[in-house]
């Protein structure tokens, strides 16, 4: 019989997370090649509404790709500058250490290691930069949680080989993984091969680097074939880490869409089951259980998709399953058989509205209880250790004249989610770490804007890239510092500076 827990274990990992493409900048420095994310553009003068319209209704297109391949300017390609972590990382890590951070999640940019993806030898300067960065984390007592691929693949792999549509990309990925594990593996505490595995289904350019208007009617078929190649690549990554660094955990991650039936009508409940299977469980089932689940046969039949597998793929998936699961959690939604149900924005998707929830300025429905539900559901299903790889509030903030930033809304959001995470720990869920997303302000991924800020550290840059780039502690910075020091017990004890 397990003992009832009171709260977070002593070694709970309080963390913060960013990704290379959204934070680093330095897109053409240190031998880095152009990545797929370096190709996404924004008109920095657009209003919030114009940005949202572009984000949700105009997926990355062929014309945009062509324009970006020729362009070497910077103004309208926000990921090329990020929040300039590439040049500010020492001061940023010092701020993380000041907060008492225990775990830092970032990603390695594939095109900083292999600028074109198909190069024979890696870029030594890129490897040296990551060695310095991860060493500096450990020197500050911060463990490293490293994503191998957070949406940004060398764009050359897309234009020359078709990206993840081609099995060749699996081979290039394997070479990349062998290199980073050999060169950096001694400095990595947790590996995560892919950010949000299910993203490809909802954001094809980000997740599987497909240009939607080039695919036309075969978009679904192409997406699932790419995802199959990513599953194979993921299994190889697990294999490689296990062979070279036995004992270092490798995980699988999804963007978790917590879904409730809109009513107690059986049709809505069935819809909730299907939404959960197709948007969430499919991905974690393959990575954690090592096989395509039976329910996907029916789904593939319905959407007219046929996955081409090669001999050995199924065995590879079965043999190299993940050691832990991670997920991003931002909102919940409802499942309904009613096609006319009101919609609102959500991470990667337009969500069905829940009348009982408030939404953020960007329309994402705030639901701390959904986090506890998710943790319980995932632990019940797999029994694997869990990490919350992303959670946080994206909203606008104001830098005051005295350099302060008052963000009680963010403190409230974090506090309520940490409280329900603690409830899940008491429920018996083995959750081992929590990483606040966009730990310092970075370029938001969907809208490509700086004005949607997640950070506990304010970065003085706007949507047009204007500003000093200086860093400022927000009120939430001090709050999280206290929270970490009290191991999650002092959540009301805000703003002691
Ligand atoms: C996740 C991504 O989907 O959500 C991050 O892994 C992203 O890259 C985060 O930044 C929040 O989304 P957004 O669009 O607000 O940046």
Coordinates of N, CA, C and O in Angstrom, one line a residue, residues 23-122:
X23 N 14.1 31.7 -29.1 CA 14.9 32.5 -28.1 C 16.3 32.9 -28.7 O 16.7 34.1 -28.5
X24 N 17.0 32.0 -29.4 CA 18.4 32.2 -29.7 C 18.7 33.4 -30.5 O 19.6 34.2 -30.2
X25 N 18.1 33.6 -31.7 CA 18.6 34.6 -32.7 C 19.9 34.1 -33.2 O 20.2 32.9 -33.2
X26 N 20.8 35.0 -33.6 CA 22.1 34.6 -34.1 C 21.9 33.7 -35.3 O 22.7 32.7 -35.5
X27 N 20.9 33.9 -36.1 CA 20.5 32.9 -37.1 C 21.6 32.7 -38.2 O 21.6 31.6 -38.8
X28 N 22.4 33.7 -38.4 CA 23.5 33.5 -39.5 C 24.9 33.6 -38.9 O 25.8 34.1 -39.5
X29 N 25.0 33.3 -37.6 CA 26.3 33.4 -36.9 C 26.7 32.1 -36.4 O 25.9 31.1 -36.3
X30 N 28.0 32.0 -36.2 CA 28.6 30.7 -35.6 C 28.4 29.5 -36.5 O 28.3 28.4 -36.1
X31 N 28.3 29.8 -37.8 CA 28.2 28.7 -38.8 C 26.8 28.1 -38.9 O 26.6 27.0 -39.6
X32 N 25.8 28.7 -38.3 CA 24.4 28.2 -38.4 C 23.8 28.3 -39.8 O 24.1 29.3 -40.5
X33 N 23.1 27.3 -40.2 CA 22.4 27.3 -41.5 C 21.0 27.8 -41.3 O 20.5 27.9 -40.2
X34 N 20.3 28.1 -42.4 CA 18.9 28.6 -42.4 C 18.0 27.4 -42.0 O 18.1 26.3 -42.5
X35 N 17.1 27.7 -41.0 CA 16.2 26.7 -40.6 C 14.7 27.0 -41.1 O 14.5 28.1 -41.6
X36 N 13.9 26.0 -41.0 CA 12.5 26.1 -41.4 C 11.8 27.3 -40.6 O 11.0 28.0 -41.2
X37 N 12.2 27.5 -39.4 CA 11.5 28.5 -38.6 C 12.1 29.9 -39.0 O 11.4 30.9 -38.8
X38 N 13.3 29.9 -39.5 CA 13.9 31.2 -39.9 C 13.1 31.7 -41.1 O 13.3 32.9 -41.6
X39 N 12.2 30.9 -41.7 CA 11.5 31.3 -42.9 C 10.1 31.8 -42.6 O 9.4 32.2 -43.5
X40 N 9.7 31.8 -41.4 CA 8.3 32.3 -41.0 C 8.4 33.8 -40.8 O 9.2 34.3 -40.0
X41 N 7.5 34.6 -41.4 CA 7.6 36.0 -41.4 C 6.3 36.6 -40.7 O 5.3 36.0 -40.6
X42 N 6.5 37.9 -40.3 CA 5.5 38.6 -39.7 C 5.6 40.1 -40.1 O 6.8 40.6 -40.1
X43 N 4.5 40.8 -40.3 CA 4.6 42.2 -40.4 C 4.5 42.8 -39.0 O 3.4 42.7 -38.4
X44 N 5.6 43.3 -38.5 CA 5.6 43.7 -37.1 C 4.7 44.9 -36.8 O 4.5 45.2 -35.6
X45 N 4.1 45.5 -37.8 CA 3.2 46.6 -37.5 C 1.7 46.1 -37.4 O 0.8 46.9 -37.1
X46 N 1.5 44.8 -37.6 CA 0.1 44.3 -37.5 C -0.5 44.4 -36.2 O 0.2 44.4 -35.1
X47 N -1.8 44.6 -36.1 CA -2.5 44.6 -34.9 C -2.7 43.1 -34.4 O -2.5 42.2 -35.2
X48 N -3.1 43.0 -33.1 CA -3.4 41.7 -32.5 C -4.3 40.9 -33.4 O -4.1 39.7 -33.7
X49 N -5.4 41.6 -33.9 CA -6.4 40.9 -34.7 C -5.8 40.4 -36.0 O -6.1 39.3 -36.5
X50 N -5.0 41.3 -36.7 CA -4.4 40.8 -37.9 C -3.4 39.7 -37.7 O -3.4 38.7 -38.5
X51 N -2.7 39.7 -36.6 CA -1.8 38.6 -36.3 C -2.6 37.3 -36.1 O -2.3 36.2 -36.7
X52 N -3.7 37.4 -35.4 CA -4.5 36.2 -35.1 C -5.1 35.6 -36.4 O -5.2 34.4 -36.7
X53 N -5.6 36.5 -37.3 CA -6.2 36.1 -38.6 C -5.1 35.4 -39.4 O -5.4 34.3 -39.9
X54 N -3.9 35.9 -39.5 CA -2.9 35.2 -40.2 C -2.5 33.9 -39.6 O -2.4 32.8 -40.3
X55 N -2.4 33.9 -38.3 CA -2.0 32.6 -37.6 C -3.0 31.5 -37.8 O -2.6 30.4 -38.1
X56 N -4.3 31.8 -37.7 CA -5.3 30.7 -37.7 C -5.8 30.4 -39.1 O -6.3 29.3 -39.3
X57 N -5.8 31.4 -40.0 CA -6.5 31.1 -41.3 C -5.5 31.0 -42.5 O -6.0 30.7 -43.6
X58 N -4.2 31.3 -42.3 CA -3.3 31.2 -43.4 C -2.1 30.4 -43.1 O -1.1 31.0 -42.7
X59 N -2.2 29.1 -43.2 CA -1.0 28.3 -42.9 C 0.2 28.7 -43.8 O 0.0 29.2 -44.9
X60 N 1.4 28.4 -43.3 CA 2.6 28.7 -44.1 C 2.5 28.2 -45.5 O 2.2 27.1 -45.7
X61 N 2.8 29.1 -46.5 CA 2.5 28.8 -47.9 C 3.8 28.7 -48.7 O 4.9 29.1 -48.3
X62 N 3.6 28.1 -49.9 CA 4.7 28.0 -50.9 C 5.3 29.4 -51.2 O 6.5 29.5 -51.2
X63 N 4.5 30.4 -51.4 CA 5.0 31.7 -51.7 C 5.9 32.2 -50.6 O 6.9 32.9 -50.8
X64 N 5.4 32.0 -49.4 CA 6.2 32.5 -48.2 C 7.6 31.8 -48.2 O 8.6 32.4 -47.9
X65 N 7.5 30.5 -48.5 CA 8.8 29.7 -48.4 C 9.8 30.3 -49.5 O 10.9 30.5 -49.2
X66 N 9.2 30.5 -50.7 CA 10.1 31.0 -51.8 C 10.7 32.3 -51.4 O 11.9 32.6 -51.6
X67 N 9.9 33.2 -50.8 CA 10.3 34.6 -50.5 C 11.4 34.5 -49.4 O 12.4 35.1 -49.5
X68 N 11.2 33.6 -48.5 CA 12.2 33.4 -47.3 C 13.5 32.8 -47.8 O 14.5 33.1 -47.2
X69 N 13.4 32.0 -48.8 CA 14.7 31.3 -49.2 C 15.6 32.4 -49.8 O 16.8 32.3 -49.7
X70 N 15.0 33.4 -50.5 CA 15.8 34.4 -51.2 C 16.3 35.5 -50.2 O 17.2 36.2 -50.5
X71 N 15.5 35.7 -49.2 CA 15.7 36.9 -48.3 C 16.8 36.7 -47.3 O 17.0 35.7 -46.7
X72 N 17.7 37.7 -47.2 CA 18.7 37.7 -46.1 C 18.5 38.9 -45.2 O 19.4 39.2 -44.5
X73 N 17.4 39.6 -45.3 CA 17.1 40.7 -44.3 C 16.6 40.1 -43.0 O 16.6 38.9 -42.8
X74 N 16.3 40.9 -42.0 CA 15.9 40.3 -40.8 C 14.5 40.8 -40.2 O 13.9 40.2 -39.5
X75 N 14.1 42.0 -40.7 CA 13.1 42.7 -40.0 C 11.8 41.9 -39.8 O 11.2 41.9 -38.8
X76 N 11.4 41.2 -40.8 CA 10.1 40.5 -40.8 C 10.2 39.0 -40.5 O 9.3 38.2 -40.7
X77 N 11.3 38.6 -40.0 CA 11.5 37.2 -39.7 C 11.9 37.0 -38.2 O 13.1 36.9 -37.9
X78 N 10.9 37.1 -37.4 CA 11.2 37.3 -35.9 C 12.1 36.2 -35.3 O 12.8 36.4 -34.4
X79 N 12.0 34.9 -35.9 CA 12.8 33.9 -35.3 C 14.3 34.1 -35.5 O 15.1 33.4 -34.9
X80 N 14.6 34.9 -36.5 CA 16.0 35.1 -36.8 C 16.7 35.9 -35.7 O 17.9 35.8 -35.6
X81 N 15.9 36.6 -35.0 CA 16.5 37.4 -33.9 C 16.1 36.8 -32.5 O 16.8 37.0 -31.5
X82 N 14.9 36.1 -32.4 CA 14.5 35.6 -31.1 C 14.5 36.7 -30.1 O 14.1 37.8 -30.3
X83 N 15.0 36.3 -28.9 CA 15.2 37.4 -27.9 C 16.7 37.5 -27.6 O 17.1 38.0 -26.6
X84 N 17.4 37.1 -28.6 CA 18.9 37.2 -28.7 C 19.6 36.5 -27.5 O 20.6 36.9 -27.0
X85 N 19.0 35.3 -27.2 CA 19.6 34.5 -26.1 C 21.1 34.1 -26.5 O 21.9 33.9 -25.7
X86 N 21.3 34.0 -27.8 CA 22.6 33.6 -28.3 C 23.7 34.6 -27.8 O 24.8 34.1 -27.5
X87 N 23.4 35.8 -27.6 CA 24.3 36.8 -27.1 C 24.2 37.1 -25.6 O 25.1 37.6 -25.0
X88 N 23.0 36.8 -25.1 CA 22.7 37.2 -23.7 C 22.7 36.0 -22.7 O 22.3 36.2 -21.5
X89 N 23.1 34.8 -23.2 CA 22.8 33.6 -22.4 C 23.5 33.6 -21.0 O 22.9 33.1 -20.1
X90 N 24.6 34.2 -20.9 CA 25.3 34.2 -19.6 C 24.5 35.0 -18.5 O 24.2 34.5 -17.4
X91 N 24.1 36.2 -19.0 CA 23.3 37.0 -18.0 C 22.0 36.3 -17.8 O 21.4 36.4 -16.6
X92 N 21.4 35.6 -18.8 CA 20.1 35.0 -18.6 C 20.3 33.8 -17.6 O 19.4 33.6 -16.7
X93 N 21.3 33.0 -17.7 CA 21.5 31.9 -16.8 C 21.8 32.4 -15.4 O 21.3 31.8 -14.4
X94 N 22.4 33.6 -15.3 CA 22.6 34.1 -13.9 C 21.3 34.5 -13.3 O 21.1 34.2 -12.1
X95 N 20.4 35.0 -14.1 CA 19.1 35.3 -13.6 C 18.3 34.0 -13.2 O 17.6 34.0 -12.2
X96 N 18.5 33.0 -14.0 CA 17.8 31.7 -13.7 C 18.4 31.2 -12.3 O 17.6 30.7 -11.5
X97 N 19.7 31.3 -12.2 CA 20.3 30.8 -11.0 C 19.9 31.6 -9.8 O 19.6 31.1 -8.7
X98 N 19.7 32.9 -10.0 CA 19.3 33.8 -8.9 C 17.9 33.4 -8.4 O 17.6 33.4 -7.2
X99 N 17.1 32.9 -9.3 CA 15.8 32.4 -9.0 C 15.8 31.0 -8.3 O 14.8 30.6 -7.7
X100 N 16.9 30.4 -8.4 CA 17.0 29.0 -7.7 C 16.6 27.9 -8.7 O 16.2 26.8 -8.2
X101 N 16.5 28.2 -10.0 CA 16.0 27.2 -10.9 C 16.8 25.9 -10.8 O 18.0 25.9 -10.7
X102 N 16.0 24.8 -11.0 CA 16.6 23.5 -10.8 C 16.8 22.8 -12.2 O 17.6 21.9 -12.4
X103 N 16.0 23.2 -13.2 CA 15.9 22.5 -14.4 C 15.7 23.5 -15.6 O 14.8 24.3 -15.5
X104 N 16.5 23.4 -16.6 CA 16.4 24.3 -17.7 C 16.2 23.5 -19.0 O 17.0 22.6 -19.3
X105 N 15.0 23.7 -19.6 CA 14.7 23.1 -20.9 C 15.0 24.0 -22.0 O 14.5 25.1 -22.1
X106 N 15.9 23.6 -23.0 CA 16.0 24.3 -24.2 C 16.2 23.3 -25.3 O 16.2 22.1 -25.1
X107 N 16.2 23.7 -26.6 CA 16.4 22.8 -27.7 C 17.7 23.1 -28.4 O 18.2 24.2 -28.3
X108 N 18.3 22.0 -29.0 CA 19.4 22.2 -29.9 C 18.9 22.5 -31.3 O 17.9 21.9 -31.7
X109 N 19.5 23.5 -31.9 CA 19.1 23.9 -33.2 C 19.9 23.0 -34.2 O 21.1 23.1 -34.3
X110 N 19.2 22.1 -34.9 CA 19.8 21.1 -35.8 C 20.7 21.9 -36.8 O 21.8 21.4 -37.1
X111 N 20.3 23.0 -37.4 CA 21.1 23.7 -38.4 C 22.2 24.5 -37.8 O 23.0 25.1 -38.5
X112 N 22.4 24.5 -36.5 CA 23.6 25.0 -35.9 C 24.7 23.9 -35.8 O 25.8 24.2 -35.7
X113 N 24.2 22.7 -35.8 CA 25.1 21.5 -35.8 C 25.4 21.0 -37.2 O 26.6 20.8 -37.5
X114 N 24.4 20.9 -38.0 CA 24.6 20.5 -39.4 C 23.8 21.6 -40.2 O 22.6 21.5 -40.4
X115 N 24.5 22.6 -40.7 CA 23.9 23.8 -41.3 C 22.9 23.4 -42.4 O 21.9 24.0 -42.6
X116 N 23.3 22.4 -43.2 CA 22.4 22.0 -44.3 C 21.6 20.7 -44.0 O 20.9 20.2 -44.8
X117 N 21.9 20.1 -42.9 CA 21.2 18.8 -42.5 C 21.9 17.6 -43.2 O 22.0 16.6 -42.5
X118 N 22.4 17.8 -44.4 CA 23.1 16.6 -45.1 C 24.6 16.7 -45.1 O 25.2 16.0 -45.8
X119 N 25.2 17.6 -44.3 CA 26.6 17.8 -44.3 C 27.3 16.5 -43.7 O 26.7 15.8 -42.9
X120 N 28.5 16.2 -44.2 CA 29.2 15.1 -43.8 C 29.7 15.3 -42.3 O 29.8 14.3 -41.5
X121 N 30.2 16.5 -42.1 CA 30.8 16.7 -40.7 C 30.0 17.9 -40.0 O 29.5 18.8 -40.7
X122 N 30.0 17.8 -38.7 CA 29.2 18.8 -38.0 C 30.0 20.1 -37.8 O 31.2 20.2 -38.0

